[in-house]
PDB file of C-alpha atoms and ligand atoms in Angstrom:
ATOM      1  CA  UNK A   1     -16.453   5.594 -37.708  1.00 98.00           C
ATOM      2  CA  UNK A   2     -12.791   5.335 -38.636  1.00 98.00           C
ATOM      3  CA  UNK A   3     -10.335   5.108 -35.737  1.00 98.00           C
ATOM      4  CA  UNK A   4      -6.683   5.603 -36.608  1.00 98.00           C
ATOM      5  CA  UNK A   5      -3.424   6.429 -34.887  1.00 98.00           C
ATOM      6  CA  UNK A   6      -1.700   6.893 -38.263  1.00 98.00           C
ATOM      7  CA  UNK A   7      -1.193  10.308 -39.850  1.00 98.00           C
ATOM      8  CA  UNK A   8      -0.994   8.687 -43.297  1.00 98.00           C
ATOM      9  CA  UNK A   9      -4.393   6.945 -42.931  1.00 98.00           C
ATOM     10  CA  UNK A  10      -5.972  10.154 -41.722  1.00 98.00           C
ATOM     11  CA  UNK A  11      -4.455  12.166 -44.590  1.00 98.00           C
ATOM     12  CA  UNK A  12      -5.663   9.639 -47.191  1.00 98.00           C
ATOM     13  CA  UNK A  13      -9.218   9.822 -45.841  1.00 98.00           C
ATOM     14  CA  UNK A  14      -9.176  13.618 -45.736  1.00 98.00           C
ATOM     15  CA  UNK A  15      -7.966  13.643 -49.348  1.00 98.00           C
ATOM     16  CA  UNK A  16     -10.840  11.382 -50.366  1.00 98.00           C
ATOM     17  CA  UNK A  17     -13.401  13.591 -48.596  1.00 98.00           C
ATOM     18  CA  UNK A  18     -11.880  16.671 -50.230  1.00 98.00           C
ATOM     19  CA  UNK A  19     -12.288  15.053 -53.655  1.00 98.00           C
ATOM     20  CA  UNK A  20     -15.961  14.570 -52.772  1.00 98.00           C
ATOM     21  CA  UNK A  21     -16.209  18.279 -51.826  1.00 98.00           C
ATOM     22  CA  UNK A  22     -17.021  17.407 -48.230  1.00 98.00           C
ATOM     23  CA  UNK A  23     -16.686  20.172 -45.636  1.00 98.00           C
ATOM     24  CA  UNK A  24     -14.624  19.003 -42.655  1.00 99.00           C
ATOM     25  CA  UNK A  25     -14.990  20.003 -38.996  1.00 99.00           C
ATOM     26  CA  UNK A  26     -12.365  19.225 -36.365  1.00 99.00           C
ATOM     27  CA  UNK A  27     -12.631  18.880 -32.573  1.00 99.00           C
ATOM     28  CA  UNK A  28      -9.299  18.389 -30.746  1.00 99.00           C
ATOM     29  CA  UNK A  29      -9.550  16.764 -27.303  1.00 98.00           C
ATOM     30  CA  UNK A  30      -7.463  15.004 -24.683  1.00 98.00           C
ATOM     31  CA  UNK A  31     -10.111  12.294 -24.283  1.00 98.00           C
ATOM     32  CA  UNK A  32     -12.049  11.202 -21.173  1.00 98.00           C
ATOM     33  CA  UNK A  33     -14.998  12.631 -23.039  1.00 98.00           C
ATOM     34  CA  UNK A  34     -18.089  14.119 -21.400  1.00 98.00           C
ATOM     35  CA  UNK A  35     -21.164  15.965 -22.647  1.00 98.00           C
ATOM     36  CA  UNK A  36     -19.087  19.160 -23.064  1.00 98.00           C
ATOM     37  CA  UNK A  37     -16.853  17.521 -25.660  1.00 98.00           C
ATOM     38  CA  UNK A  38     -19.813  15.801 -27.316  1.00 98.00           C
ATOM     39  CA  UNK A  39     -21.609  19.142 -27.711  1.00 98.00           C
ATOM     40  CA  UNK A  40     -18.612  20.251 -29.815  1.00 98.00           C
ATOM     41  CA  UNK A  41     -18.995  17.135 -32.000  1.00 99.00           C
ATOM     42  CA  UNK A  42     -22.681  17.938 -32.472  1.00 98.00           C
ATOM     43  CA  UNK A  43     -21.771  21.496 -33.426  1.00 98.00           C
ATOM     44  CA  UNK A  44     -19.263  20.058 -35.915  1.00 98.00           C
ATOM     45  CA  UNK A  45     -22.008  17.958 -37.468  1.00 98.00           C
ATOM     46  CA  UNK A  46     -24.194  21.064 -37.791  1.00 98.00           C
ATOM     47  CA  UNK A  47     -21.389  23.011 -39.508  1.00 98.00           C
ATOM     48  CA  UNK A  48     -19.813  20.419 -41.802  1.00 98.00           C
ATOM     49  CA  UNK A  49     -20.315  17.150 -43.696  1.00 98.00           C
ATOM     50  CA  UNK A  50     -17.622  15.218 -41.838  1.00 99.00           C
ATOM     51  CA  UNK A  51     -16.415  15.515 -38.249  1.00 99.00           C
ATOM     52  CA  UNK A  52     -12.929  14.516 -37.153  1.00 99.00           C
ATOM     53  CA  UNK A  53     -12.025  14.334 -33.443  1.00 99.00           C
ATOM     54  CA  UNK A  54      -8.559  13.844 -32.038  1.00 99.00           C
ATOM     55  CA  UNK A  55      -7.717  12.236 -28.714  1.00 98.00           C
ATOM     56  CA  UNK A  56      -4.202  13.082 -27.651  1.00 98.00           C
ATOM     57  CA  UNK A  57      -2.927  13.815 -24.153  1.00 98.00           C
ATOM     58  CA  UNK A  58      -0.386  16.404 -25.165  1.00 98.00           C
ATOM     59  CA  UNK A  59       2.700  16.204 -22.921  1.00 97.00           C
ATOM     60  CA  UNK A  60       4.055  19.638 -23.907  1.00 97.00           C
ATOM     61  CA  UNK A  61       1.088  21.474 -22.357  1.00 97.00           C
ATOM     62  CA  UNK A  62       1.528  19.920 -18.891  1.00 96.00           C
ATOM     63  CA  UNK A  63       3.751  21.899 -16.532  1.00 92.00           C
ATOM     64  CA  UNK A  64       3.529  19.159 -13.918  1.00 93.00           C
ATOM     65  CA  UNK A  65       4.635  15.549 -14.726  1.00 94.00           C
ATOM     66  CA  UNK A  66       2.360  14.105 -11.984  1.00 94.00           C
ATOM     67  CA  UNK A  67      -0.649  15.837 -13.559  1.00 94.00           C
ATOM     68  CA  UNK A  68       0.240  14.332 -16.960  1.00 96.00           C
ATOM     69  CA  UNK A  69       0.737  10.886 -15.426  1.00 96.00           C
ATOM     70  CA  UNK A  70      -2.649  10.991 -13.645  1.00 95.00           C
ATOM     71  CA  UNK A  71      -4.659  12.302 -16.606  1.00 96.00           C
ATOM     72  CA  UNK A  72      -7.576   9.879 -17.179  1.00 97.00           C
ATOM     73  CA  UNK A  73      -7.450   7.610 -20.244  1.00 97.00           C
ATOM     74  CA  UNK A  74     -10.741   6.061 -21.367  1.00 98.00           C
ATOM     75  CA  UNK A  75     -10.193   5.432 -25.082  1.00 98.00           C
ATOM     76  CA  UNK A  76     -12.777   2.675 -25.523  1.00 98.00           C
ATOM     77  CA  UNK A  77     -15.616   4.590 -23.875  1.00 98.00           C
ATOM     78  CA  UNK A  78     -14.565   7.731 -25.749  1.00 98.00           C
ATOM     79  CA  UNK A  79     -14.747   6.002 -29.130  1.00 98.00           C
ATOM     80  CA  UNK A  80     -18.160   4.576 -28.288  1.00 98.00           C
ATOM     81  CA  UNK A  81     -19.466   8.029 -27.306  1.00 98.00           C
ATOM     82  CA  UNK A  82     -18.006   9.577 -30.463  1.00 98.00           C
ATOM     83  CA  UNK A  83     -19.620   6.938 -32.634  1.00 98.00           C
ATOM     84  CA  UNK A  84     -22.981   7.553 -30.957  1.00 98.00           C
ATOM     85  CA  UNK A  85     -22.601  11.273 -31.758  1.00 98.00           C
ATOM     86  CA  UNK A  86     -21.960  10.642 -35.462  1.00 98.00           C
ATOM     87  CA  UNK A  87     -18.271  11.459 -35.431  1.00 98.00           C
ATOM     88  CA  UNK A  88     -16.730  10.256 -38.710  1.00 99.00           C
ATOM     89  CA  UNK A  89     -13.091   9.772 -37.761  1.00 98.00           C
ATOM     90  CA  UNK A  90     -11.020   9.696 -34.563  1.00 98.00           C
ATOM     91  CA  UNK A  91      -7.305  10.397 -34.654  1.00 98.00           C
ATOM     92  CA  UNK A  92      -5.413   8.827 -31.720  1.00 98.00           C
ATOM     93  CA  UNK A  93      -1.699   9.372 -32.403  1.00 98.00           C
ATOM     94  CA  UNK A  94       1.055   8.168 -30.083  1.00 98.00           C
ATOM     95  CA  UNK A  95       3.359  10.689 -28.398  1.00 97.00           C
ATOM     96  CA  UNK A  96       6.204   9.358 -30.588  1.00 97.00           C
ATOM     97  CA  UNK A  97       4.211  10.029 -33.741  1.00 97.00           C
ATOM     98  CA  UNK A  98       3.640  13.630 -32.716  1.00 97.00           C
ATOM     99  CA  UNK A  99       7.035  14.478 -31.191  1.00 97.00           C
ATOM    100  CA  UNK A 100      10.497  13.049 -31.788  1.00 94.00           C
ATOM    101  CA  UNK A 101      11.646  15.020 -28.743  1.00 91.00           C
ATOM    102  CA  UNK A 102       9.142  16.864 -26.569  1.00 87.00           C
ATOM    103  CA  UNK A 103      11.678  19.299 -25.103  1.00 88.00           C
ATOM    104  CA  UNK A 104      13.504  20.103 -28.357  1.00 89.00           C
ATOM    105  CA  UNK A 105      10.609  20.464 -30.736  1.00 91.00           C
ATOM    106  CA  UNK A 106       9.732  23.465 -32.898  1.00 96.00           C
ATOM    107  CA  UNK A 107       7.246  25.537 -30.913  1.00 96.00           C
ATOM    108  CA  UNK A 108       4.470  27.904 -31.780  1.00 98.00           C
ATOM    109  CA  UNK A 109       4.065  30.697 -29.267  1.00 98.00           C
ATOM    110  CA  UNK A 110       1.371  33.370 -29.178  1.00 98.00           C
ATOM    111  CA  UNK A 111       2.958  36.277 -27.290  1.00 97.00           C
ATOM    112  CA  UNK A 112       1.332  38.461 -24.626  1.00 96.00           C
ATOM    113  CA  UNK A 113      -1.940  36.723 -23.933  1.00 97.00           C
ATOM    114  CA  UNK A 114      -0.208  33.351 -23.347  1.00 98.00           C
ATOM    115  CA  UNK A 115       1.536  34.662 -20.243  1.00 97.00           C
ATOM    116  CA  UNK A 116      -1.622  35.947 -18.491  1.00 98.00           C
ATOM    117  CA  UNK A 117      -3.948  34.077 -16.077  1.00 98.00           C
ATOM    118  CA  UNK A 118      -3.645  30.334 -16.900  1.00 98.00           C
ATOM    119  CA  UNK A 119      -0.296  31.062 -18.542  1.00 97.00           C
ATOM    120  CA  UNK A 120       1.017  32.776 -15.402  1.00 97.00           C
ATOM    121  CA  UNK A 121      -0.055  29.829 -13.238  1.00 96.00           C
ATOM    122  CA  UNK A 122       1.054  27.094 -15.661  1.00 95.00           C
ATOM    123  CA  UNK A 123       4.377  28.079 -17.253  1.00 95.00           C
ATOM    124  CA  UNK A 124       4.693  27.010 -20.897  1.00 96.00           C
ATOM    125  CA  UNK A 125       1.147  25.621 -20.972  1.00 97.00           C
ATOM    126  CA  UNK A 126      -0.112  27.713 -23.860  1.00 98.00           C
ATOM    127  CA  UNK A 127       3.032  27.226 -25.972  1.00 98.00           C
ATOM    128  CA  UNK A 128       2.282  23.509 -25.693  1.00 98.00           C
ATOM    129  CA  UNK A 129      -1.333  24.147 -26.688  1.00 98.00           C
ATOM    130  CA  UNK A 130      -0.540  26.380 -29.672  1.00 98.00           C
ATOM    131  CA  UNK A 131       2.150  23.962 -30.849  1.00 98.00           C
ATOM    132  CA  UNK A 132      -0.074  20.862 -30.760  1.00 98.00           C
ATOM    133  CA  UNK A 133      -3.083  22.685 -32.234  1.00 98.00           C
ATOM    134  CA  UNK A 134      -0.886  23.921 -35.135  1.00 98.00           C
ATOM    135  CA  UNK A 135       0.393  20.401 -35.734  1.00 98.00           C
ATOM    136  CA  UNK A 136      -3.107  18.925 -35.656  1.00 98.00           C
ATOM    137  CA  UNK A 137      -4.381  21.672 -37.991  1.00 98.00           C
ATOM    138  CA  UNK A 138      -1.572  20.842 -40.447  1.00 98.00           C
ATOM    139  CA  UNK A 139      -2.417  17.140 -40.327  1.00 98.00           C
ATOM    140  CA  UNK A 140      -6.221  17.357 -40.417  1.00 98.00           C
ATOM    141  CA  UNK A 141      -6.529  20.553 -42.555  1.00 98.00           C
ATOM    142  CA  UNK A 142     -10.149  21.151 -41.493  1.00 98.00           C
ATOM    143  CA  UNK A 143     -12.424  23.907 -42.796  1.00 98.00           C
ATOM    144  CA  UNK A 144     -13.684  24.645 -39.306  1.00 99.00           C
ATOM    145  CA  UNK A 145     -12.505  23.777 -35.789  1.00 99.00           C
ATOM    146  CA  UNK A 146     -14.619  23.958 -32.641  1.00 99.00           C
ATOM    147  CA  UNK A 147     -13.293  24.847 -29.195  1.00 99.00           C
ATOM    148  CA  UNK A 148     -15.110  25.207 -25.867  1.00 98.00           C
ATOM    149  CA  UNK A 149     -15.569  28.598 -24.195  1.00 98.00           C
ATOM    150  CA  UNK A 150     -14.865  26.676 -20.978  1.00 98.00           C
ATOM    151  CA  UNK A 151     -11.200  27.309 -21.864  1.00 98.00           C
ATOM    152  CA  UNK A 152     -11.834  30.942 -22.752  1.00 98.00           C
ATOM    153  CA  UNK A 153      -8.184  31.991 -22.863  1.00 98.00           C
ATOM    154  CA  UNK A 154      -7.246  28.955 -24.973  1.00 98.00           C
ATOM    155  CA  UNK A 155      -9.988  29.837 -27.479  1.00 98.00           C
ATOM    156  CA  UNK A 156      -8.651  33.407 -27.747  1.00 98.00           C
ATOM    157  CA  UNK A 157      -5.091  32.154 -28.215  1.00 98.00           C
ATOM    158  CA  UNK A 158      -6.128  29.744 -30.975  1.00 98.00           C
ATOM    159  CA  UNK A 159      -8.090  32.541 -32.693  1.00 98.00           C
ATOM    160  CA  UNK A 160      -5.065  34.859 -32.555  1.00 98.00           C
ATOM    161  CA  UNK A 161      -2.710  32.112 -33.776  1.00 98.00           C
ATOM    162  CA  UNK A 162      -4.963  31.275 -36.743  1.00 98.00           C
ATOM    163  CA  UNK A 163      -5.183  34.981 -37.660  1.00 98.00           C
ATOM    164  CA  UNK A 164      -1.471  35.627 -37.341  1.00 98.00           C
ATOM    165  CA  UNK A 165      -0.211  32.409 -38.998  1.00 98.00           C
ATOM    166  CA  UNK A 166      -2.825  32.558 -41.799  1.00 98.00           C
ATOM    167  CA  UNK A 167      -4.376  29.167 -41.161  1.00 98.00           C
ATOM    168  CA  UNK A 168      -7.356  28.957 -43.518  1.00 98.00           C
ATOM    169  CA  UNK A 169      -9.576  27.541 -40.771  1.00 99.00           C
ATOM    170  CA  UNK A 170     -12.674  29.052 -39.181  1.00 98.00           C
ATOM    171  CA  UNK A 171     -12.550  28.885 -35.377  1.00 98.00           C
ATOM    172  CA  UNK A 172     -15.877  28.498 -33.604  1.00 98.00           C
ATOM    173  CA  UNK A 173     -16.358  28.864 -29.836  1.00 98.00           C
ATOM    174  CA  UNK A 174     -19.082  26.824 -28.147  1.00 98.00           C
ATOM    175  CA  UNK A 175     -20.723  27.695 -24.788  1.00 98.00           C
ATOM    176  CA  UNK A 176     -19.678  25.863 -21.624  1.00 98.00           C
ATOM    177  CA  UNK A 177     -21.771  22.785 -20.856  1.00 98.00           C
ATOM    178  CA  UNK A 178     -22.654  22.377 -17.181  1.00 98.00           C
ATOM    179  CA  UNK A 179     -24.133  19.878 -14.793  1.00 98.00           C
ATOM    180  CA  UNK A 180     -27.619  20.745 -13.477  1.00 98.00           C
ATOM    181  CA  UNK A 181     -26.074  22.376 -10.385  1.00 98.00           C
ATOM    182  CA  UNK A 182     -23.908  24.693 -12.520  1.00 98.00           C
ATOM    183  CA  UNK A 183     -20.553  22.929 -12.290  1.00 98.00           C
ATOM    184  CA  UNK A 184     -18.787  23.156 -15.655  1.00 98.00           C
ATOM    185  CA  UNK A 185     -18.190  19.675 -17.069  1.00 98.00           C
ATOM    186  CA  UNK A 186     -14.505  18.778 -16.965  1.00 98.00           C
ATOM    187  CA  UNK A 187     -12.342  15.677 -17.077  1.00 95.00           C
ATOM    188  CA  UNK A 188     -10.798  16.933 -13.842  1.00 95.00           C
ATOM    189  CA  UNK A 189     -14.137  16.751 -11.969  1.00 97.00           C
ATOM    190  CA  UNK A 190     -13.367  13.041 -11.579  1.00 96.00           C
ATOM    191  CA  UNK A 191     -10.635  13.998  -9.095  1.00 96.00           C
ATOM    192  CA  UNK A 192     -13.266  15.375  -6.662  1.00 98.00           C
ATOM    193  CA  UNK A 193     -14.374  13.355  -3.628  1.00 98.00           C
ATOM    194  CA  UNK A 194     -18.117  13.053  -2.960  1.00 98.00           C
ATOM    195  CA  UNK A 195     -17.887  15.817  -0.355  1.00 98.00           C
ATOM    196  CA  UNK A 196     -15.880  18.073  -2.681  1.00 98.00           C
ATOM    197  CA  UNK A 197     -18.317  17.478  -5.552  1.00 98.00           C
ATOM    198  CA  UNK A 198     -21.063  18.975  -3.340  1.00 98.00           C
ATOM    199  CA  UNK A 199     -18.982  22.124  -2.766  1.00 98.00           C
ATOM    200  CA  UNK A 200     -17.773  22.431  -6.378  1.00 98.00           C
ATOM    201  CA  UNK A 201     -20.840  24.340  -7.766  1.00 98.00           C
ATOM    202  CA  UNK A 202     -19.858  27.244  -5.462  1.00 98.00           C
ATOM    203  CA  UNK A 203     -17.336  28.231  -8.143  1.00 98.00           C
ATOM    204  CA  UNK A 204     -20.000  28.930 -10.782  1.00 98.00           C
ATOM    205  CA  UNK A 205     -22.370  30.383  -8.143  1.00 98.00           C
ATOM    206  CA  UNK A 206     -19.640  32.851  -7.114  1.00 98.00           C
ATOM    207  CA  UNK A 207     -19.015  33.900 -10.731  1.00 98.00           C
ATOM    208  CA  UNK A 208     -22.773  34.301 -11.246  1.00 98.00           C
ATOM    209  CA  UNK A 209     -22.929  36.515  -8.163  1.00 98.00           C
ATOM    210  CA  UNK A 210     -20.266  38.807  -9.674  1.00 98.00           C
ATOM    211  CA  UNK A 211     -22.238  38.833 -12.949  1.00 98.00           C
ATOM    212  CA  UNK A 212     -25.346  40.058 -11.065  1.00 98.00           C
ATOM    213  CA  UNK A 213     -23.358  42.770  -9.324  1.00 98.00           C
ATOM    214  CA  UNK A 214     -21.787  43.954 -12.607  1.00 98.00           C
ATOM    215  CA  UNK A 215     -25.236  44.198 -14.184  1.00 97.00           C
ATOM    216  CA  UNK A 216     -26.412  46.146 -11.125  1.00 97.00           C
ATOM    217  CA  UNK A 217     -23.734  48.760 -11.868  1.00 96.00           C
ATOM    218  CA  UNK A 218     -20.911  47.715  -9.572  1.00 97.00           C
ATOM    219  CA  UNK A 219     -17.558  48.980 -10.928  1.00 95.00           C
ATOM    220  CA  UNK A 220     -15.192  48.127  -8.099  1.00 96.00           C
ATOM    221  CA  UNK A 221     -13.737  45.110  -9.887  1.00 97.00           C
ATOM    222  CA  UNK A 222     -10.903  44.640  -7.436  1.00 96.00           C
ATOM    223  CA  UNK A 223     -13.273  44.500  -4.467  1.00 97.00           C
ATOM    224  CA  UNK A 224     -15.683  42.142  -6.279  1.00 98.00           C
ATOM    225  CA  UNK A 225     -12.846  39.749  -7.127  1.00 98.00           C
ATOM    226  CA  UNK A 226     -11.345  39.846  -3.626  1.00 98.00           C
ATOM    227  CA  UNK A 227     -14.711  39.218  -1.969  1.00 98.00           C
ATOM    228  CA  UNK A 228     -15.392  36.309  -4.363  1.00 98.00           C
ATOM    229  CA  UNK A 229     -11.995  34.801  -3.652  1.00 98.00           C
ATOM    230  CA  UNK A 230     -12.748  34.971   0.073  1.00 98.00           C
ATOM    231  CA  UNK A 231     -16.145  33.304  -0.457  1.00 98.00           C
ATOM    232  CA  UNK A 232     -14.485  30.465  -2.359  1.00 98.00           C
ATOM    233  CA  UNK A 233     -11.699  30.017   0.157  1.00 98.00           C
ATOM    234  CA  UNK A 234     -14.218  29.981   3.038  1.00 98.00           C
ATOM    235  CA  UNK A 235     -16.087  27.213   1.203  1.00 98.00           C
ATOM    236  CA  UNK A 236     -12.940  25.056   1.072  1.00 98.00           C
ATOM    237  CA  UNK A 237     -11.285  26.135  -2.195  1.00 98.00           C
ATOM    238  CA  UNK A 238      -7.754  27.447  -2.599  1.00 98.00           C
ATOM    239  CA  UNK A 239      -8.149  30.142  -5.199  1.00 98.00           C
ATOM    240  CA  UNK A 240      -5.438  30.623  -7.772  1.00 98.00           C
ATOM    241  CA  UNK A 241      -7.039  33.688  -9.391  1.00 98.00           C
ATOM    242  CA  UNK A 242     -10.400  35.289  -9.879  1.00 98.00           C
ATOM    243  CA  UNK A 243     -10.399  38.265 -12.210  1.00 98.00           C
ATOM    244  CA  UNK A 244     -12.658  40.570 -14.182  1.00 98.00           C
ATOM    245  CA  UNK A 245     -10.954  41.162 -17.530  1.00 98.00           C
ATOM    246  CA  UNK A 246     -11.680  42.758 -20.907  1.00 98.00           C
ATOM    247  CA  UNK A 247     -12.976  40.202 -23.366  1.00 97.00           C
ATOM    248  CA  UNK A 248     -10.870  41.290 -26.342  1.00 95.00           C
ATOM    249  CA  UNK A 249      -7.381  41.080 -24.804  1.00 96.00           C
ATOM    250  CA  UNK A 250      -7.881  39.668 -21.282  1.00 98.00           C
ATOM    251  CA  UNK A 251      -6.179  42.694 -19.717  1.00 97.00           C
ATOM    252  CA  UNK A 252      -7.633  44.112 -16.459  1.00 97.00           C
ATOM    253  CA  UNK A 253     -10.971  45.805 -17.108  1.00 97.00           C
ATOM    254  CA  UNK A 254     -11.516  49.513 -16.485  1.00 95.00           C
ATOM    255  CA  UNK A 255     -14.834  51.061 -15.502  1.00 94.00           C
ATOM    256  CA  UNK A 256     -15.378  52.146 -19.156  1.00 95.00           C
ATOM    257  CA  UNK A 257     -15.198  48.598 -20.527  1.00 97.00           C
ATOM    258  CA  UNK A 258     -18.514  46.888 -21.210  1.00 97.00           C
ATOM    259  CA  UNK A 259     -17.459  43.579 -22.765  1.00 98.00           C
ATOM    260  CA  UNK A 260     -15.960  41.680 -19.891  1.00 98.00           C
ATOM    261  CA  UNK A 261     -15.217  38.154 -18.802  1.00 98.00           C
ATOM    262  CA  UNK A 262     -15.041  36.886 -15.236  1.00 98.00           C
ATOM    263  CA  UNK A 263     -12.439  34.139 -15.011  1.00 98.00           C
ATOM    264  CA  UNK A 264     -11.387  31.917 -12.134  1.00 98.00           C
ATOM    265  CA  UNK A 265      -9.109  29.020 -11.336  1.00 98.00           C
ATOM    266  CA  UNK A 266      -9.415  27.434  -7.944  1.00 98.00           C
ATOM    267  CA  UNK A 267      -8.184  24.252  -6.311  1.00 98.00           C
ATOM    268  CA  UNK A 268     -10.644  21.970  -4.597  1.00 98.00           C
ATOM    269  CA  UNK A 269      -8.772  19.022  -3.136  1.00 98.00           C
ATOM    270  CA  UNK A 270      -6.745  17.479  -5.970  1.00 96.00           C
ATOM    271  CA  UNK A 271      -8.742  19.172  -8.718  1.00 97.00           C
ATOM    272  CA  UNK A 272      -7.821  22.525 -10.208  1.00 97.00           C
ATOM    273  CA  UNK A 273     -11.149  23.809 -11.511  1.00 98.00           C
ATOM    274  CA  UNK A 274     -11.424  26.617 -14.034  1.00 98.00           C
ATOM    275  CA  UNK A 275     -14.532  28.466 -15.130  1.00 98.00           C
ATOM    276  CA  UNK A 276     -15.586  31.770 -16.648  1.00 98.00           C
ATOM    277  CA  UNK A 277     -18.618  33.845 -17.580  1.00 98.00           C
ATOM    278  CA  UNK A 278     -18.506  36.300 -20.489  1.00 98.00           C
ATOM    279  CA  UNK A 279     -20.399  39.522 -19.677  1.00 97.00           C
ATOM    280  CA  UNK A 280     -21.765  42.171 -22.035  1.00 97.00           C
ATOM    281  CA  UNK A 281     -23.027  45.136 -20.031  1.00 96.00           C
ATOM    282  CA  UNK A 282     -24.626  46.653 -23.165  1.00 94.00           C
ATOM    283  CA  UNK A 283     -27.069  43.758 -23.327  1.00 91.00           C
ATOM    284  CA  UNK A 284     -29.489  43.401 -20.382  1.00 81.00           C
ATOM    285  CA  UNK A 285     -29.331  39.982 -18.739  1.00 74.00           C
TER     286      UNK A 285
HETATM  287  P1  AMP B   1      -9.848  18.932 -23.361  1.00 88.75           P
HETATM  288  O1  AMP B   1     -10.134  17.502 -23.625  1.00 88.75           O
HETATM  289  O2  AMP B   1      -9.964  19.334 -21.931  1.00 88.75           O
HETATM  290  O3  AMP B   1      -8.551  19.394 -24.007  1.00 88.75           O
HETATM  291  O4  AMP B   1     -10.981  19.748 -24.101  1.00 88.75           O
HETATM  292  C1  AMP B   1     -11.217  19.593 -25.475  1.00 88.75           C
HETATM  293  C2  AMP B   1     -12.191  20.650 -25.923  1.00 88.75           C
HETATM  294  O5  AMP B   1     -13.422  20.508 -25.212  1.00 88.75           O
HETATM  295  C3  AMP B   1     -11.685  22.076 -25.651  1.00 88.75           C
HETATM  296  O6  AMP B   1     -12.037  22.908 -26.752  1.00 88.75           O
HETATM  297  C4  AMP B   1     -12.451  22.454 -24.407  1.00 88.75           C
HETATM  298  O7  AMP B   1     -12.623  23.849 -24.261  1.00 88.75           O
HETATM  299  C5  AMP B   1     -13.777  21.759 -24.661  1.00 88.75           C
HETATM  300  N1  AMP B   1     -14.520  21.574 -23.410  1.00 88.75           N
HETATM  301  C6  AMP B   1     -14.082  20.988 -22.264  1.00 88.75           C
HETATM  302  N2  AMP B   1     -15.029  21.048 -21.305  1.00 88.75           N
HETATM  303  C7  AMP B   1     -16.091  21.682 -21.869  1.00 88.75           C
HETATM  304  C8  AMP B   1     -17.386  22.061 -21.394  1.00 88.75           C
HETATM  305  N3  AMP B   1     -17.787  21.809 -20.145  1.00 88.75           N
HETATM  306  N4  AMP B   1     -18.214  22.710 -22.244  1.00 88.75           N
HETATM  307  C9  AMP B   1     -17.833  22.990 -23.521  1.00 88.75           C
HETATM  308  N5  AMP B   1     -16.620  22.661 -24.033  1.00 88.75           N
HETATM  309  C10 AMP B   1     -15.766  22.021 -23.222  1.00 88.75           C
END
């Protein structure tokens, strides 16, 4: 596996693979890798001849400097895990290589959807995401890129950006990987204390409860969300939002919509956990 922080080295290698007609998959990450990230690498291997991962903690997508500062860095372990999962190349650029000035850089912004939900809670977050993903796409020039459904809104924003900016890259979403008790794998789970880790699966359990109720015909979305928020808060969470939205644009669902997604963000101690469940009421559970 090639590990490089240099754009020029990466570009040379990509050029060589292109000359050999190799299909290239790309998985962007911020490192501190877990089985959720590694599932994306495996998917990349199934879809392409070569898999490139990036590890870059992108400062422009953090709205809180303390959060950026505390973000876990485990480069050595990450590279070992990537190698074991047959990743072909890891790109680990420095902040200076990616931005000459983080506050004065050219930005890519996907309007509308970027200001909802996560975007409403974390100002500027998605502009940072769409900017860095565009830059990485321009450097890596993959045929296909894989993103986790764990970050459902991010996946939709990347899909819209690729459509609207004519990136010739196929975007693939991959289902959320969970621990046995249902908790979605996340680098931020490491912020949970032992006691909090025991409570954390309540988030997925609460979303699953809404899913059941939707399949049983419940249409009072506002009531379902409010009751779920109360359940979470009684368990020790501080809920940021819990919402039932339309899958295609993430706007509030009406009773006629059948393709829905239940999304939540909730604080548990120092960890802000997010999770979601896509729902299709046309397909029985
Ligand atoms: P991050 O390192 O948090 O920026 O995530 C990098 C990629 O891994 C994104 O596409 C995430 O959606 C994806 N990802 C993170 N956690 C999971 C998970 N539990 N299951 C599947 N994909 C995930």
